[in-house]
Coordinates of C-alpha atoms in Angstrom, one line a residue:
X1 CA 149.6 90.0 -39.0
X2 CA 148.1 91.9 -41.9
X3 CA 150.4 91.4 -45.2
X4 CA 150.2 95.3 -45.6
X5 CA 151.2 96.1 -42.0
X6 CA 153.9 93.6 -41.9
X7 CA 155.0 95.3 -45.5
X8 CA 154.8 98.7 -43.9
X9 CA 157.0 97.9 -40.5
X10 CA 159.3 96.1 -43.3
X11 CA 159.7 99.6 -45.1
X12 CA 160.3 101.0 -41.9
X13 CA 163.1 99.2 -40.9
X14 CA 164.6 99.4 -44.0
X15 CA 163.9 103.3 -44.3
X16 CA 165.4 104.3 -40.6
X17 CA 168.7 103.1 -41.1
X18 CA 169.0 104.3 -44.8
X19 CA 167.7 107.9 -43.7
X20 CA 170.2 107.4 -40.9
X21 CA 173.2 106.8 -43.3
X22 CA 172.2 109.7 -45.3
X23 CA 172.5 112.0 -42.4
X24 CA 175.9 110.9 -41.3
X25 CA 177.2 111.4 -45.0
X26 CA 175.8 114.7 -44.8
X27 CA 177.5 115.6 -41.4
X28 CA 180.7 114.0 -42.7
X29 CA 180.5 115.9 -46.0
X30 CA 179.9 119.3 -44.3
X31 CA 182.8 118.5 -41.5
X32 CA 185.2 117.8 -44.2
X33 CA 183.9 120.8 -46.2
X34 CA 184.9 122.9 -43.3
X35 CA 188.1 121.3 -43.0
X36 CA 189.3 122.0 -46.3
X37 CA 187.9 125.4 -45.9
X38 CA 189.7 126.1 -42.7
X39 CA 192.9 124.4 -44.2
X40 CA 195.2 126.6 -42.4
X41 CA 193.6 127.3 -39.6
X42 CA 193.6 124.2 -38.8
X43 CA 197.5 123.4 -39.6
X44 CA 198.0 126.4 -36.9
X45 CA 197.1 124.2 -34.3
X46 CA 197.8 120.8 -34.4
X47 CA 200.0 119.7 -37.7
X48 CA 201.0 116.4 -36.7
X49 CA 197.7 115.0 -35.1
X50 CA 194.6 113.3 -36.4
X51 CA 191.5 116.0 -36.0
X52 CA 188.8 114.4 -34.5
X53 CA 184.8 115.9 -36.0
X54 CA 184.4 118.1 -32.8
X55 CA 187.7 119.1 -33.0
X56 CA 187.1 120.5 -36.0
X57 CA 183.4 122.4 -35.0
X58 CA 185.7 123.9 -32.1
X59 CA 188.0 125.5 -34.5
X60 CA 185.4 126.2 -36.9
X61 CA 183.5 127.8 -34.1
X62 CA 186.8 129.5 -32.5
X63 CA 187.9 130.9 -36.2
X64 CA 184.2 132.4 -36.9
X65 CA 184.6 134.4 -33.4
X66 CA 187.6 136.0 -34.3
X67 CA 186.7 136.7 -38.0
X68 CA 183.6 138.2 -35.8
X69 CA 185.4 140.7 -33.4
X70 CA 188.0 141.7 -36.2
X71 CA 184.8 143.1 -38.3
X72 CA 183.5 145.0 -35.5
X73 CA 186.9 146.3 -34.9
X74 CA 186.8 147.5 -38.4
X75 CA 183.4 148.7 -38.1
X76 CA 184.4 151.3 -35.2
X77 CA 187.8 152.2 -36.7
X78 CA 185.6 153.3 -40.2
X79 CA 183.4 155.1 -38.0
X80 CA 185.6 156.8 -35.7
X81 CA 187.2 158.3 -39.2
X82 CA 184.5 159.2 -40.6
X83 CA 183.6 160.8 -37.6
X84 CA 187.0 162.8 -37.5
X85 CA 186.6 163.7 -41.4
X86 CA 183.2 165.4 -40.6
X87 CA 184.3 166.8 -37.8
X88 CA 187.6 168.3 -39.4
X89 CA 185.4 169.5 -42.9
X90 CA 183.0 171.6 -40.2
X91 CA 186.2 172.9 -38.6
X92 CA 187.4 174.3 -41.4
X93 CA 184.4 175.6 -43.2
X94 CA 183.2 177.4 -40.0
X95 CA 187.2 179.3 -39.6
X96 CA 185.6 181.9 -42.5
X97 CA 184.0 184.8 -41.2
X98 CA 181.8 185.8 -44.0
X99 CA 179.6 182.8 -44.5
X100 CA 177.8 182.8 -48.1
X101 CA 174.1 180.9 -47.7
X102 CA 175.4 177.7 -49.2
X103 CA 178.4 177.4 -46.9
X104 CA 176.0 177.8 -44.0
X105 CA 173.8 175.3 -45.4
X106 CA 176.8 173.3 -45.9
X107 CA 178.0 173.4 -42.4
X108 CA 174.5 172.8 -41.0
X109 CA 174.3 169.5 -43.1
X110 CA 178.2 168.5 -42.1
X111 CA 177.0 169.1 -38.5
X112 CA 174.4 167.0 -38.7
X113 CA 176.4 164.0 -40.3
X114 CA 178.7 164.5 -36.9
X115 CA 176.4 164.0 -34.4
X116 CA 174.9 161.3 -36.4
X117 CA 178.4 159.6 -37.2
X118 CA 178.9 160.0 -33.3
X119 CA 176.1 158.3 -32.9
X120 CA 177.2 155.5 -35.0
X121 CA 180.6 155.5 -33.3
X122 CA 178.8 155.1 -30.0
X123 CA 177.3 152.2 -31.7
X124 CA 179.9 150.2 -33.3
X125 CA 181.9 151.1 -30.0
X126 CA 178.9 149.3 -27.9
X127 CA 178.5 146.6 -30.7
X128 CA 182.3 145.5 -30.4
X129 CA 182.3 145.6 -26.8
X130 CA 179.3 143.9 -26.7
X131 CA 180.9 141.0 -29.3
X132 CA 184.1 141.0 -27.2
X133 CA 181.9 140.2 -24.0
X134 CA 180.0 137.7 -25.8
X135 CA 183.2 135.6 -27.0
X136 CA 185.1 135.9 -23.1
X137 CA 182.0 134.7 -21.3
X138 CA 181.6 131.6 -23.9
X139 CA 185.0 131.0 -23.8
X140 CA 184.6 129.5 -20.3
X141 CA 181.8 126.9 -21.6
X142 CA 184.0 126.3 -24.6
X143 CA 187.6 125.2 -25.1
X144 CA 187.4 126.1 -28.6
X145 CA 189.8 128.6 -28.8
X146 CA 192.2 127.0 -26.7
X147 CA 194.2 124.3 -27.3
X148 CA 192.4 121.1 -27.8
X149 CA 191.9 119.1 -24.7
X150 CA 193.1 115.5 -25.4
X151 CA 191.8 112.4 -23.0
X152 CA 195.3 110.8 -24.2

């Protein structure tokens, strides 16, 4: 063999199990990161016992779901008042029989905003029905937000 051939497979095997290394330490590092983010979270579900590394992704995983749904929950409960506070502003500026030219123009803008906050209800309506769907059918290919299966 070549002296610089031999050299290179030399750095090779030397290089693989070093990169190798470094990419565990970074798994282990972001895991444990995680864990000490998700402190109490994870205390919730098993106090007493060791969590394994995919324990932890599952709760990890299971806790970003329901941080998920509970936004788009909030999302359609801002819009649906929003939605009523339009709706209520245009009922009362439209009870006056006289209308001046700026409460007209007033009540055509608030109209507008309705049917366009309606339209955003309809959509943060379909978007958290849509996450809520999303979340039951992976639940079945995940036991993450379950309690953790044990082979002991």
């Amino acid at each position: 063999h070549h002296p610089a051939v031999v050299c290179d497979l030399f750095k090779k095997y030397i290089r693989k199990p070093l990169v190798e290394k470094l990419r565990r330490e970074r798994i282990n590092s972001s895991i444990e990161q995680l864990k000490s983010l998700l402190g109490p979270e994870f205390l919730k579900q098993q106090p007493d016992s060791k969590l394994e590394k995919a324990d932890i992704l599952e709760m990890t995983v299971c806790f970003l779901r329901r941080l998920q749904q509970r936004r788009a929950v909030d999302s359609a409960a801002v819009s649906r008042g929003y939605s009523r506070c339009v709706q209520e502003v245009v009922q009362f500026m439209s009870k006056e029989e006289v209308k001046t030219q700026t409460q007209r123009k007033l009540i055509n803008h608030f109209s507008k905003l309705q049917s366009s906050a309606d339209h955003n209800l309809r959509e943060a309506d379909f978007s958290l029905l849509s996450s809520t769907v999303q979340t039951s059918s992976t639940k079945d290919k995940s036991p993450a937000c379950s309690v953790l299966w044990r082979p002991w």
